[in-house]
XYZ file of C-alpha atoms in Angstrom:
464
model
C 129.425 133.152 190.447
C 128.602 136.387 188.632
C 126.104 137.289 191.364
C 128.784 136.688 194.006
C 131.187 139.039 192.236
C 128.447 141.655 192.217
C 128.096 141.043 195.961
C 131.806 141.757 196.379
C 131.471 144.946 194.337
C 128.757 146.066 196.742
C 131.196 145.717 199.661
C 133.806 147.939 198.000
C 133.895 151.528 196.723
C 133.011 152.054 193.092
C 135.586 151.165 190.484
C 137.370 148.497 192.485
C 135.912 145.480 190.655
C 136.456 145.085 186.914
C 134.657 142.390 184.910
C 134.997 143.702 181.357
C 136.379 140.690 179.408
C 138.602 142.872 177.235
C 140.230 144.360 180.343
C 140.590 141.272 182.501
C 142.184 139.290 179.667
C 145.282 141.486 180.026
C 145.590 140.572 183.693
C 145.419 136.826 183.184
C 149.121 136.092 182.934
C 152.647 137.375 183.478
C 155.537 137.250 180.975
C 156.268 133.519 181.323
C 156.139 131.916 177.894
C 153.813 128.886 177.729
C 152.824 128.910 181.396
C 149.113 127.964 181.496
C 146.523 130.586 182.414
C 142.808 131.331 182.107
C 140.821 134.574 182.211
C 139.928 135.478 185.813
C 136.404 136.081 187.018
C 137.331 139.659 187.838
C 140.227 142.042 188.380
C 140.232 143.804 191.740
C 141.977 147.152 192.246
C 142.045 147.982 195.955
C 143.242 151.315 197.322
C 143.976 150.231 200.911
C 144.877 147.314 203.134
C 141.357 147.307 204.539
C 139.948 146.836 201.054
C 142.360 143.941 200.512
C 141.094 142.386 203.723
C 137.503 142.751 202.505
C 138.444 141.028 199.243
C 140.243 138.118 200.923
C 137.382 137.580 203.367
C 134.959 137.397 200.459
C 137.270 134.934 198.708
C 137.407 132.849 201.890
C 133.605 132.795 202.137
C 133.257 131.615 198.540
C 136.448 129.491 198.370
C 137.560 131.651 195.453
C 141.274 131.610 194.551
C 142.934 135.033 194.760
C 146.103 135.813 192.813
C 148.113 138.870 193.843
C 149.653 140.784 190.932
C 152.190 143.581 190.714
C 153.221 144.758 187.262
C 152.937 141.337 185.611
C 156.637 141.252 184.721
C 157.242 137.832 186.290
C 158.841 135.062 184.246
C 157.598 131.906 185.962
C 153.792 132.092 185.742
C 153.465 132.945 189.433
C 150.814 135.621 188.798
C 148.808 133.646 186.235
C 145.080 133.387 186.726
C 143.526 129.971 187.200
C 139.984 128.715 186.649
C 137.474 130.542 188.837
C 140.040 132.924 190.341
C 140.164 136.677 190.862
C 143.283 138.752 190.258
C 144.134 141.320 192.919
C 146.126 144.085 191.209
C 148.130 146.515 193.343
C 148.457 149.186 190.662
C 146.468 151.698 192.758
C 148.442 151.013 195.971
C 151.619 152.691 194.732
C 152.611 155.228 197.384
C 155.980 155.680 199.081
C 154.585 156.222 202.577
C 157.754 157.183 204.436
C 161.506 157.555 203.993
C 163.436 157.901 207.258
C 166.994 159.163 206.615
C 168.107 158.604 210.227
C 166.918 155.007 210.530
C 167.586 154.400 206.817
C 164.279 152.704 206.146
C 161.438 153.237 203.702
C 157.819 152.169 204.001
C 156.024 151.531 200.720
C 152.857 150.074 199.312
C 153.348 146.977 197.156
C 152.518 148.704 193.871
C 155.495 151.091 194.049
C 157.776 150.625 191.032
C 161.325 149.669 191.995
C 162.946 152.522 190.077
C 160.534 155.051 191.598
C 161.573 153.977 195.095
C 165.247 154.251 194.171
C 164.670 157.758 192.778
C 162.805 158.857 195.912
C 165.579 157.474 198.144
C 168.269 159.273 196.126
C 166.686 162.615 197.061
C 167.702 161.818 200.651
C 171.186 160.609 199.760
C 170.052 157.002 200.214
C 169.986 153.925 198.035
C 167.765 150.846 197.731
C 170.105 148.161 196.298
C 167.928 145.374 194.793
C 167.895 146.162 191.076
C 166.345 143.529 188.815
C 166.686 144.227 185.107
C 162.949 144.983 185.195
C 163.471 147.754 187.814
C 161.908 150.456 185.583
C 158.648 148.445 185.480
C 158.507 145.824 188.246
C 156.993 146.598 191.633
C 158.386 146.207 195.123
C 155.520 143.860 196.005
C 156.393 141.609 193.094
C 160.101 141.847 193.942
C 159.339 140.735 197.496
C 157.049 137.944 196.313
C 159.824 136.423 194.181
C 162.812 137.558 196.278
C 164.165 139.375 193.230
C 167.872 139.977 192.783
C 169.510 142.032 190.083
C 172.789 143.294 188.750
C 174.325 144.446 192.029
C 173.215 141.533 194.212
C 176.613 139.847 193.768
C 177.862 142.352 196.365
C 174.774 143.694 198.062
C 172.393 140.762 198.252
C 168.814 140.175 197.151
C 165.443 141.552 198.219
C 165.235 139.364 201.343
C 168.335 141.126 202.709
C 166.453 144.455 202.701
C 162.976 143.543 203.951
C 162.589 144.379 207.637
C 158.850 144.033 208.018
C 155.508 144.069 206.310
C 151.766 144.142 206.711
C 149.865 141.217 205.230
C 146.378 139.825 204.907
C 146.294 136.166 205.868
C 144.427 133.404 204.073
C 141.587 133.775 206.568
C 141.297 137.530 206.060
C 143.199 138.835 209.075
C 145.301 141.994 208.784
C 148.586 141.579 210.645
C 152.056 143.128 210.890
C 155.179 140.982 210.724
C 158.823 141.775 211.292
C 160.131 145.043 212.646
C 161.387 148.526 211.836
C 164.474 148.424 214.070
C 167.980 147.599 212.819
C 168.040 144.435 214.939
C 165.355 142.084 216.192
C 165.090 138.349 216.868
C 161.709 138.115 218.597
C 159.930 134.978 217.464
C 160.135 133.206 214.143
C 161.079 135.230 211.073
C 157.600 135.277 209.570
C 158.350 138.342 207.460
C 161.319 136.517 205.954
C 159.090 133.531 205.256
C 156.803 135.734 203.167
C 159.694 136.906 200.990
C 159.827 134.597 197.987
C 156.511 132.900 198.810
C 154.885 134.216 195.596
C 151.560 135.127 197.168
C 150.903 131.591 198.438
C 151.167 132.365 202.171
C 149.731 135.871 202.504
C 148.818 139.026 200.568
C 151.386 141.765 201.208
C 149.857 145.235 201.639
C 152.821 147.246 202.982
C 156.587 146.723 203.101
C 159.333 148.224 205.266
C 162.750 148.031 203.610
C 166.289 148.753 204.724
C 168.246 151.450 202.844
C 171.944 152.161 202.374
C 173.831 155.438 201.969
C 174.467 156.560 198.421
C 177.528 154.708 197.140
C 180.614 156.014 195.306
C 180.759 156.177 191.516
C 181.467 152.848 189.848
C 184.349 151.876 187.581
C 183.457 149.621 184.663
C 185.606 146.810 183.293
C 184.686 145.234 179.952
C 186.092 142.092 178.404
C 185.454 140.371 175.074
C 185.721 136.593 174.753
C 185.594 134.204 171.835
C 183.788 131.509 173.815
C 181.233 131.437 176.578
C 183.320 128.921 178.507
C 186.378 131.210 178.655
C 184.086 133.992 179.905
C 182.906 131.585 182.603
C 186.521 130.944 183.610
C 187.035 134.692 183.902
C 184.086 134.897 186.291
C 185.593 132.156 188.429
C 188.939 133.979 188.425
C 187.416 137.304 189.499
C 185.570 135.744 192.423
C 188.683 133.811 193.424
C 190.826 136.967 193.330
C 189.133 138.448 196.379
C 187.649 141.372 194.488
C 183.968 141.849 195.333
C 182.424 143.360 192.193
C 179.356 145.555 192.442
C 178.249 143.868 189.207
C 179.613 141.083 187.040
C 177.336 140.447 184.086
C 177.542 138.211 181.019
C 175.842 138.915 177.716
C 176.354 136.946 174.511
C 176.302 138.010 170.862
C 172.687 136.875 170.326
C 171.539 139.340 172.985
C 173.853 142.163 171.912
C 172.716 141.912 168.317
C 169.045 141.795 169.334
C 169.421 144.910 171.487
C 171.326 146.809 168.820
C 168.826 145.894 166.097
C 166.041 147.140 168.360
C 167.460 150.232 170.037
C 170.242 151.213 167.594
C 172.727 151.808 170.406
C 175.670 151.601 168.045
C 177.187 148.567 169.710
C 179.973 147.303 167.497
C 181.216 144.459 169.649
C 183.307 141.878 167.837
C 182.995 139.063 170.362
C 180.997 135.943 171.116
C 180.543 137.005 174.734
C 181.023 140.206 176.723
C 181.690 140.367 180.460
C 180.770 143.605 182.190
C 182.212 144.169 185.630
C 181.922 147.057 188.022
C 183.566 148.038 191.298
C 182.305 150.782 193.571
C 185.169 151.136 196.031
C 186.506 154.689 196.127
C 190.062 155.870 195.559
C 193.172 153.852 194.832
C 191.690 150.647 196.246
C 188.897 150.827 193.686
C 191.428 151.461 190.932
C 193.411 148.409 192.026
C 190.271 146.249 192.157
C 189.345 147.283 188.617
C 192.825 146.424 187.345
C 192.692 143.071 189.134
C 189.401 142.306 187.420
C 190.824 143.279 184.035
C 193.839 141.056 184.684
C 191.512 138.142 185.481
C 189.761 138.708 182.157
C 193.090 138.698 180.313
C 194.408 135.546 181.962
C 191.140 133.711 181.210
C 191.558 134.417 177.502
C 189.890 137.758 176.809
C 190.552 138.934 173.268
C 190.206 142.516 174.521
C 189.692 144.096 177.923
C 189.813 147.559 179.427
C 188.862 149.659 182.390
C 186.434 152.076 180.817
C 187.049 155.786 181.021
C 183.977 156.583 178.918
C 180.887 156.739 181.144
C 178.513 156.989 178.174
C 179.985 153.872 176.564
C 179.811 151.991 179.869
C 176.189 152.934 180.381
C 175.344 151.814 176.837
C 176.762 148.353 177.545
C 174.863 148.014 180.827
C 171.733 149.323 179.137
C 172.167 146.544 176.600
C 172.306 144.055 179.473
C 169.076 145.363 180.962
C 167.297 145.348 177.611
C 168.507 141.899 176.584
C 165.388 139.948 177.524
C 162.774 142.192 175.853
C 165.070 142.521 172.814
C 165.385 138.751 172.388
C 161.652 138.384 172.981
C 161.060 140.335 169.767
C 162.664 137.457 167.834
C 159.994 134.957 168.859
C 158.589 133.183 171.932
C 161.282 132.905 174.615
C 161.418 130.330 177.382
C 163.517 131.860 180.151
C 165.686 129.909 182.572
C 166.765 131.158 185.996
C 169.159 128.582 187.358
C 171.884 129.319 189.901
C 175.007 127.199 190.350
C 178.133 127.509 192.500
C 180.573 129.963 190.918
C 183.173 127.224 190.378
C 180.596 125.400 188.256
C 179.809 128.377 185.998
C 182.227 127.407 183.169
C 181.029 123.793 183.107
C 177.373 124.826 183.313
C 177.785 127.225 180.391
C 179.451 124.440 178.377
C 176.556 122.120 179.246
C 174.056 124.714 178.030
C 175.865 124.877 174.682
C 175.745 121.082 174.420
C 172.029 121.024 175.272
C 171.334 123.663 172.610
C 173.032 121.534 169.968
C 171.393 118.310 171.092
C 167.892 119.802 170.991
C 168.471 121.986 167.923
C 167.394 125.042 169.918
C 168.806 128.565 169.803
C 169.851 129.510 173.331
C 171.024 133.045 174.048
C 172.762 133.706 177.353
C 172.692 136.520 179.852
C 173.718 136.092 183.452
C 174.361 137.638 186.824
C 177.562 135.708 186.394
C 179.303 136.866 189.567
C 176.969 134.852 191.778
C 176.287 131.989 189.372
C 172.758 133.077 188.425
C 172.433 132.155 184.741
C 169.572 133.095 182.421
C 169.643 130.956 179.269
C 166.979 132.261 176.873
C 165.506 129.524 174.666
C 164.270 131.157 171.464
C 161.663 129.575 169.196
C 159.684 130.585 166.140
C 156.046 131.593 166.112
C 153.616 128.709 165.488
C 156.410 126.093 165.386
C 155.187 123.304 167.640
C 158.216 121.119 166.947
C 160.547 123.918 168.039
C 158.439 124.441 171.135
C 158.682 120.756 172.053
C 162.466 120.808 171.590
C 162.789 123.957 173.688
C 160.766 122.472 176.527
C 162.979 119.374 176.516
C 166.066 121.601 176.596
C 164.526 123.596 179.451
C 164.140 120.429 181.517
C 167.682 119.272 180.720
C 169.139 122.616 181.833
C 167.331 122.326 185.162
C 168.625 118.776 185.625
C 172.157 119.933 184.812
C 171.970 122.774 187.333
C 170.919 120.332 190.041
C 173.720 117.960 189.016
C 176.207 120.791 189.583
C 174.837 121.446 193.072
C 172.663 124.375 192.019
C 169.049 125.416 192.295
C 166.176 125.668 189.819
C 165.595 129.382 190.431
C 167.804 132.166 191.689
C 165.383 135.107 191.543
C 162.403 134.602 189.217
C 160.552 132.238 191.516
C 159.055 128.788 191.081
C 155.586 129.831 189.882
C 154.289 127.193 187.486
C 157.286 126.556 185.256
C 159.704 125.402 187.955
C 157.399 123.193 190.027
C 158.721 119.904 188.561
C 162.273 121.101 189.187
C 161.484 122.079 192.774
C 160.091 118.615 193.460
C 163.450 117.207 192.330
C 165.480 119.751 194.294
C 163.755 119.264 197.659
C 163.891 115.978 199.495
C 160.559 114.509 200.706
C 160.961 115.769 204.264
C 161.612 119.338 203.102
C 158.656 119.148 200.712
C 156.440 117.950 203.567
C 157.545 120.981 205.593
C 156.479 123.219 202.729
C 153.081 121.527 202.644
C 152.661 121.981 206.405
C 153.481 125.687 206.255
C 151.084 126.228 203.359
C 148.298 124.401 205.189
C 148.894 126.363 208.393
C 148.897 129.817 206.763
C 146.346 129.179 204.021
C 143.973 126.579 205.497
C 141.271 127.251 202.899
C 143.703 126.930 199.999
C 142.699 130.211 198.323
C 146.068 132.012 198.089
C 147.518 131.489 194.618
C 146.719 127.770 194.671
C 148.566 125.378 192.396
C 151.735 127.495 192.343
C 155.185 126.788 193.843
C 154.123 123.545 195.531
C 151.165 121.319 194.761
C 149.422 120.602 198.054
C 147.668 117.707 196.346
C 151.005 115.906 196.493
C 150.684 115.835 200.281
C 147.513 113.794 199.978
C 149.088 111.059 197.853
C 149.848 107.773 199.618
């Protein structure tokens, strides 16, 4: 196979193919704890869509698996290398190609970092809403691949709501455009929408056209402290039921707050088991009323303290703590990250179930959540080199997924299925729906080279 990789290098400009073992080892996996991976044959760094097409055609000729990779910040193993694969890194395709203030669209390459796009849009008085906690590092291509959400998606939706069109390379090496650039369009099947959330299993995305919004008004922040995670869950239910549409409604527990403060020394002196952070971005007196309604919901649900913040620095520190929660907890030991989503009315009961599962499996579970839309992120923390703790955590992980499904939820709200959620997906989808997935995969990737073995296992379709 080494000779074949050299053949590929001959088809590309110099520097595109990397085979140094010390370099490619770093590209073998994303941030998913315990998801299996192996060193790839090579790391490929294309500079253009045409070079991507050359790579995929070579992979098709040699039946070589190709795994698309953004920044490697994924949490489900979706970008992990498998035996005999090559990793296609988009780090060199990182240009914002166009921002159109009149049409309110942007055209970007997949390697553009989310926060860089948002900064570029702000210069035109525009805003790109999807804002995963990894926005300072994650790429738009990766966000599209997993249909990423974020803090403000409770009001503004997830990545799929902003993708108008794209250019992709198919599993047979064809370069094609999908979707549109116009505000409206219903011509044919929504193939661009199908690519969003497909985790590189149906096509390799080389360019993305996204919808933008005008810059929004300043936000008001509402904070509430709670002595139990269940009462915080009831507050979330109350806010949603009140009719207020928050621009963010986030939950962060004491494990996460302490980990962030120990790491970043933000001076957080929160005397609470759980903190809810809400925001509203409606201007004027209506926004003031919405903020007070949210605070009232916190109080009635049992908040030990609540307030509409008048200190912007303090508010930003709390939301910074929310964004830093995962990497801060990760410093404590290996972390197995959940990504379940349940109906909002089930949030209190789901949080109580998580506490029960933690006790039953003797596993420390910290909690952060996009609570306003039911997207919960239990973080299962273990110790280094403790196999017994790892086994308990994996059992707890499976029980949390089962509980989410029992409450009418889903196994993943924004991180994707990847490798870690495949068993859960097989339980969530009925056999007919799973067969539809297999048919789509076979139609768009007939050679089975696009991120094989992720999301769905096509081998299941061959079982009697």
